[in-house]
Every structure is written in C-alpha cells, then in structure tokens.
Tab-separated table of C-alpha atoms in Angstrom:
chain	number	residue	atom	x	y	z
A	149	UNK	CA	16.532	2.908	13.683
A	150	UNK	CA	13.787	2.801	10.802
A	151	UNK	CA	13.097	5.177	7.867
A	152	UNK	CA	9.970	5.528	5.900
A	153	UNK	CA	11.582	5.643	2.309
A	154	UNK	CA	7.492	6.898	1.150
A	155	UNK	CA	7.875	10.931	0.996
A	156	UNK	CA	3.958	11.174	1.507
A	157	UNK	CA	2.921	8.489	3.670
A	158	UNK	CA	-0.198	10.214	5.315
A	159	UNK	CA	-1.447	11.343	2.078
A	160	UNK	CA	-1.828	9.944	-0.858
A	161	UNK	CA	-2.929	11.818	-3.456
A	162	UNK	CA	-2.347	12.177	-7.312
A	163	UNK	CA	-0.024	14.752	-8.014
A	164	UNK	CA	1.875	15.312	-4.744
A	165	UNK	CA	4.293	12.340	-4.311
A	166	UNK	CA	2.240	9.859	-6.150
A	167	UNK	CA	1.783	9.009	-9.351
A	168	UNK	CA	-1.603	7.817	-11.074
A	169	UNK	CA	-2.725	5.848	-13.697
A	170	UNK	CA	-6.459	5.371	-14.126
A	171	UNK	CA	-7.166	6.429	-10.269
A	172	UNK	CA	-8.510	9.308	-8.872
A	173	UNK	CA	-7.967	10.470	-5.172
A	174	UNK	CA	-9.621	12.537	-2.806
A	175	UNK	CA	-7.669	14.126	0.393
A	176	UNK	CA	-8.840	14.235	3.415
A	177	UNK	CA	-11.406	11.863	2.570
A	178	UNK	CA	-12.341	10.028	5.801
A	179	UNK	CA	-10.806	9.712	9.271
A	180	UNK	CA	-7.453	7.695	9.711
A	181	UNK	CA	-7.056	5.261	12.686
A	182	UNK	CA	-5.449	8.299	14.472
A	183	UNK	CA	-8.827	9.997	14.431
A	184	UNK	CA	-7.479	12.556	11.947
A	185	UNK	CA	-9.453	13.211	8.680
A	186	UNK	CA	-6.684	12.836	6.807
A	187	UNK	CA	-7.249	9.082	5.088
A	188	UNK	CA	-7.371	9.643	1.178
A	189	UNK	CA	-10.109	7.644	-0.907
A	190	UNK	CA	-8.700	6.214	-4.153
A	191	UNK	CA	-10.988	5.168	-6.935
A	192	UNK	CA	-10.258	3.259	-10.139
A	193	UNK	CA	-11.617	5.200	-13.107
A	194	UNK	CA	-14.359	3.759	-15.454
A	195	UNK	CA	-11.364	4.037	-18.571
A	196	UNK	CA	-9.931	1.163	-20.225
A	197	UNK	CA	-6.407	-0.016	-19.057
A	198	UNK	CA	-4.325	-0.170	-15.657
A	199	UNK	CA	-5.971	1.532	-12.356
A	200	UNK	CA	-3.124	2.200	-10.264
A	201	UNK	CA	-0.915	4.603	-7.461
A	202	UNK	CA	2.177	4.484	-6.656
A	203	UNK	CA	5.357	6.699	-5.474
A	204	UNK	CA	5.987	9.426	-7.861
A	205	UNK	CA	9.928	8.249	-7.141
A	206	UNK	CA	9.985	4.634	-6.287
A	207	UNK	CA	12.119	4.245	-3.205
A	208	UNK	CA	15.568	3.144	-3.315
A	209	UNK	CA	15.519	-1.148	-2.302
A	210	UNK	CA	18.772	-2.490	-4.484
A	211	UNK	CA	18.875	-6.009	-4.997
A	212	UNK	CA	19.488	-9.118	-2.171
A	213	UNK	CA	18.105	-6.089	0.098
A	214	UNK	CA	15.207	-7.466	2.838
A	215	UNK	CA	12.303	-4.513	3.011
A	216	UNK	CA	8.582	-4.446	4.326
A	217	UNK	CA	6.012	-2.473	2.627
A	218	UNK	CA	3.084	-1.632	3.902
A	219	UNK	CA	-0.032	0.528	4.360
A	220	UNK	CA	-3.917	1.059	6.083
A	221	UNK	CA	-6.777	0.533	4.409
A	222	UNK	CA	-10.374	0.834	4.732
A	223	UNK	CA	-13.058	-0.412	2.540
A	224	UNK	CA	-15.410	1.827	0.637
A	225	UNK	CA	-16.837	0.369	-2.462
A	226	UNK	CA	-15.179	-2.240	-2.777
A	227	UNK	CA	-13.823	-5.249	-0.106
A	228	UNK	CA	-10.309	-5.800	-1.447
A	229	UNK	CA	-6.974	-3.605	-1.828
A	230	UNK	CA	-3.935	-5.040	-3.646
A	231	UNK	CA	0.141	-3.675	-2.665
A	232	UNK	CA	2.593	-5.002	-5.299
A	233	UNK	CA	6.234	-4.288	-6.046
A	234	UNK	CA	8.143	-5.215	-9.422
A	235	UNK	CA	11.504	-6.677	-8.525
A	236	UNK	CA	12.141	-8.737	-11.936
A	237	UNK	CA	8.931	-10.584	-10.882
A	238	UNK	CA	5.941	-9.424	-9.997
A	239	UNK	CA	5.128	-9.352	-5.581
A	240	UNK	CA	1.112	-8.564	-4.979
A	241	UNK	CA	-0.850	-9.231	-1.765
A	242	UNK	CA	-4.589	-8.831	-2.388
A	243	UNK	CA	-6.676	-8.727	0.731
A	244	UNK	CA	-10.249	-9.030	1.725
A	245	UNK	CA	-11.132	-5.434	4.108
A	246	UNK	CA	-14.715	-6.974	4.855
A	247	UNK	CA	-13.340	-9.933	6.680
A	248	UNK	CA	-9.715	-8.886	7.751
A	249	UNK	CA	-7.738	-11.562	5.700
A	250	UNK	CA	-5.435	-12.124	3.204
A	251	UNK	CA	-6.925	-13.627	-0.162
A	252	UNK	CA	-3.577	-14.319	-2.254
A	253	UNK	CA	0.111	-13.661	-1.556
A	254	UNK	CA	1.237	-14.371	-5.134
A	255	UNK	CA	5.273	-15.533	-4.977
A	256	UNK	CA	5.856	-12.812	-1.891
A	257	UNK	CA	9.468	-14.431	-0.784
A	258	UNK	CA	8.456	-13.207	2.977
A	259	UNK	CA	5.969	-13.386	5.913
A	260	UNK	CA	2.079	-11.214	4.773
A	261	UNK	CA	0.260	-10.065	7.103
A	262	UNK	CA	-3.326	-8.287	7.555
A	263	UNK	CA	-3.757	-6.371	11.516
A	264	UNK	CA	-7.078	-4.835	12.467
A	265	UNK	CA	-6.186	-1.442	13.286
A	266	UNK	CA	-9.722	-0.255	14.619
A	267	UNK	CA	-12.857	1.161	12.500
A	268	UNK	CA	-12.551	-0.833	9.696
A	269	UNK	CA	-8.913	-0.112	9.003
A	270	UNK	CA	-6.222	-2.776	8.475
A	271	UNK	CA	-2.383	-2.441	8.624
A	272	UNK	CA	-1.221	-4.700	5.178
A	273	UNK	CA	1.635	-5.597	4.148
A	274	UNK	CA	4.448	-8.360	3.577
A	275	UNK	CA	8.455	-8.337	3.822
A	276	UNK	CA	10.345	-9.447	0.917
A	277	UNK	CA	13.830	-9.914	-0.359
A	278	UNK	CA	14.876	-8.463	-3.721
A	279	UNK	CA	16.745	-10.815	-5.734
A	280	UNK	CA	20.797	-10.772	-5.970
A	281	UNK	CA	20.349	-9.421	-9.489
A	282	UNK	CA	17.678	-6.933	-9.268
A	283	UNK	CA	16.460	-3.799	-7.086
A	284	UNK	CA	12.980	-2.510	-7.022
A	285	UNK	CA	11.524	-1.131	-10.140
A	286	UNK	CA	7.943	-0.549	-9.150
A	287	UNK	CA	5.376	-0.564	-6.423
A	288	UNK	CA	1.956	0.204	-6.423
A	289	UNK	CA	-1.682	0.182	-4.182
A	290	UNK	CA	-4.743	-0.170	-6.214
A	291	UNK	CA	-7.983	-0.853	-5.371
A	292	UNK	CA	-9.591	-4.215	-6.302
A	293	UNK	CA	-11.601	-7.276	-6.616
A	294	UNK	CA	-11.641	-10.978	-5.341
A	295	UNK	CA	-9.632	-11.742	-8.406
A	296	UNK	CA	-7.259	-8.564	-7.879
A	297	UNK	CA	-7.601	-7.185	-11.442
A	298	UNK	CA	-5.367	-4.486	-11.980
A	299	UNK	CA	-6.074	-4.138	-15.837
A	300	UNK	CA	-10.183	-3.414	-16.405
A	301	UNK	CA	-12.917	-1.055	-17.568
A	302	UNK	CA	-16.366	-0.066	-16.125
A	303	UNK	CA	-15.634	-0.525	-12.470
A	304	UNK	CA	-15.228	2.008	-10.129
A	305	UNK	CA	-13.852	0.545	-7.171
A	306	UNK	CA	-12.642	2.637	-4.432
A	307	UNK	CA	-10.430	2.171	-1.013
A	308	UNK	CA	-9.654	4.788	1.628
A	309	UNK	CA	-5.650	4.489	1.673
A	310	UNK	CA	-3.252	6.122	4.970
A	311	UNK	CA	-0.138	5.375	6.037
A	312	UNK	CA	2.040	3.870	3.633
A	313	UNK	CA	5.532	2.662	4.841
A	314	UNK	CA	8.196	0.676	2.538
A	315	UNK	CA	11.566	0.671	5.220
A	316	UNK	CA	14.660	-1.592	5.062
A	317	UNK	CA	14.555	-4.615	6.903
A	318	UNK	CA	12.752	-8.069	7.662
A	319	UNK	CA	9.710	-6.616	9.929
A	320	UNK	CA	7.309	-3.659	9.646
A	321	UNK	CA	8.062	-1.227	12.654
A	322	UNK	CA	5.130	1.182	13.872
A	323	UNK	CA	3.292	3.883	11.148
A	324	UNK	CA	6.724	6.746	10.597
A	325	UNK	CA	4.819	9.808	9.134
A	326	UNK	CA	6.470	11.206	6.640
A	327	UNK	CA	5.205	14.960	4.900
A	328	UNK	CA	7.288	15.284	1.468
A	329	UNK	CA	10.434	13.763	2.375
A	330	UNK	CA	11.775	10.391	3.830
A	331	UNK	CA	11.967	10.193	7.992
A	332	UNK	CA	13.618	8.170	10.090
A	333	UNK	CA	13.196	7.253	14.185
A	334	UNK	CA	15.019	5.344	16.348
A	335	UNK	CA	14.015	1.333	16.785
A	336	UNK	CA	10.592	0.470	18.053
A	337	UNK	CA	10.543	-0.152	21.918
A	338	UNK	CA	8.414	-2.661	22.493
C-alpha cells in the first residue's frame, strides 16, 4: 500500500495546508490533467527575499528513510518549476516545462524524473534517502528560472501546480488525492 503524507495534494493554495513565503496562489486556476479545473497557479511576488510553498506541516520522513516526492506542473509565465527538500543538505530538481526535461538534479541521492502527463503538464519528481542522522526538515515547490533562483526581487514568475505526492518508499506510485488529511490505497497494479 501507498499513502500521500501531503494533506492537500489537489490544491495548493496559501492558507489551507500550505504555507507561503513571497508566493501568491490562485485556486482553481486552470484545468488539471484529469480535466478538472482544479490546478492552482502559483506566482512569486515582486518583494525582496525567498518565493516559496510548501506543506503547512512538513510530512513525517525520519532519517535513513527512502521517499519520492513529487508533483504536476504546467508552465505559465515562466518555463521552469523547482521541488526541494532540506534533509541536513539541501535536495532541488529544477526542470524545464517548455521542453519536458530535467535541467539540474543538485546532490538528489535517487533516480529524477520528468513524465509528460498530457496538455502541457508534467509529473516531477525524484526519490531520495534521508541520511542515518537526519529526517526531513523542509520541502518546498517554487516557481523559477534556468538558474532556479529561489532568493530574488522584481520577477513574477508563475507555474500552475496539482497533485503533489511525498509517500514512503523508492518509486512514485500513481497521483493519491488527498482533501485535508493524509490517504492511503492499496499497491499500484500494474
């Protein structure tokens, strides 16, 4: 079986279940690859400092623990989205929506990957293993440029964002919606 540890994995939206820091978010936004127009748009704010969103309570991944984080995006005004999760270092994938492929995969300890989803959208993600002495402290989805700068002023760069899935274990498993708490199915059948 596989749980999505995200409490708000169709939505993602300042306020309820995430928390934002220099991003603002609009529900409903655009359709997700279901067909649903429930994707939300996030877009870094002109202000100095850090643009980022993340779960308002980071999930629970202690350390020498193997996870896989993921999520969809879409590109609106800007080509490239960035996932990244604070483990005593710092794990960021930055990836280019215009041409479907991953730009940098930083020190990820696992396999990346970037899968056309239809209509623009991409699944993203990467599995990882926590280190023996540490659990997860952060993670975050921001949106981007080539360089994935995280820390900036003036730009307002914005990504549609649905389905976000962090889940114990070495491989993603299919999209678990989850609507203000944690779910959990039984194993993919493939």
């Amino acid at each position: 079986q596989s749980t999505n540890l995200i409490t708000y994995s169709q939505k993602v939206i300042a306020g309820t279940g995430w928390s934002a820091t220099g991003i603002t978010t609009d529900a409903n936004a655009t359709e997700a690859p279901t067909g649903e127009k429930e994707a939300s748009r996030i877009k870094s704010t002109t202000a100095s400092g850090l643009h980022i969103i993340g779960p308002t309570s980071t999930p629970s991944i202690p350390a020498d623990t193997n996870f896989t984080f993921s999520a969809y995006f879409k590109k609106d005004s800007t080509d490239y989205a960035r996932i990244y999760h604070n483990d005593s270092n710092s794990q960021m994938l930055l990836v280019d929506l215009n041409k479907g492929k991953i730009v940098n995969t930083g020190t990820i300890n696992g396999r990346s990957f970037i899968e056309d989803a239809g209509n623009g959208w991409y699944r993203v993600g990467y599995n990882a293993k926590t280190p023996s002495t540490h659990a997860v402290g952060s993670m975050y989805i921001y949106p981007t440029d080539v360089n994935g700068i995280i820390n900036h002023s003036g730009n307002e760069w914005s990504v549609f964002v649905w389905g976000v899935q962090v889940e114990l274990g070495g491989a993603a498993s299919s999209l678990i919606p989850t609507f203000g708490a944690s779910a959990t199915r039984s194993t993919d059948v493939v």
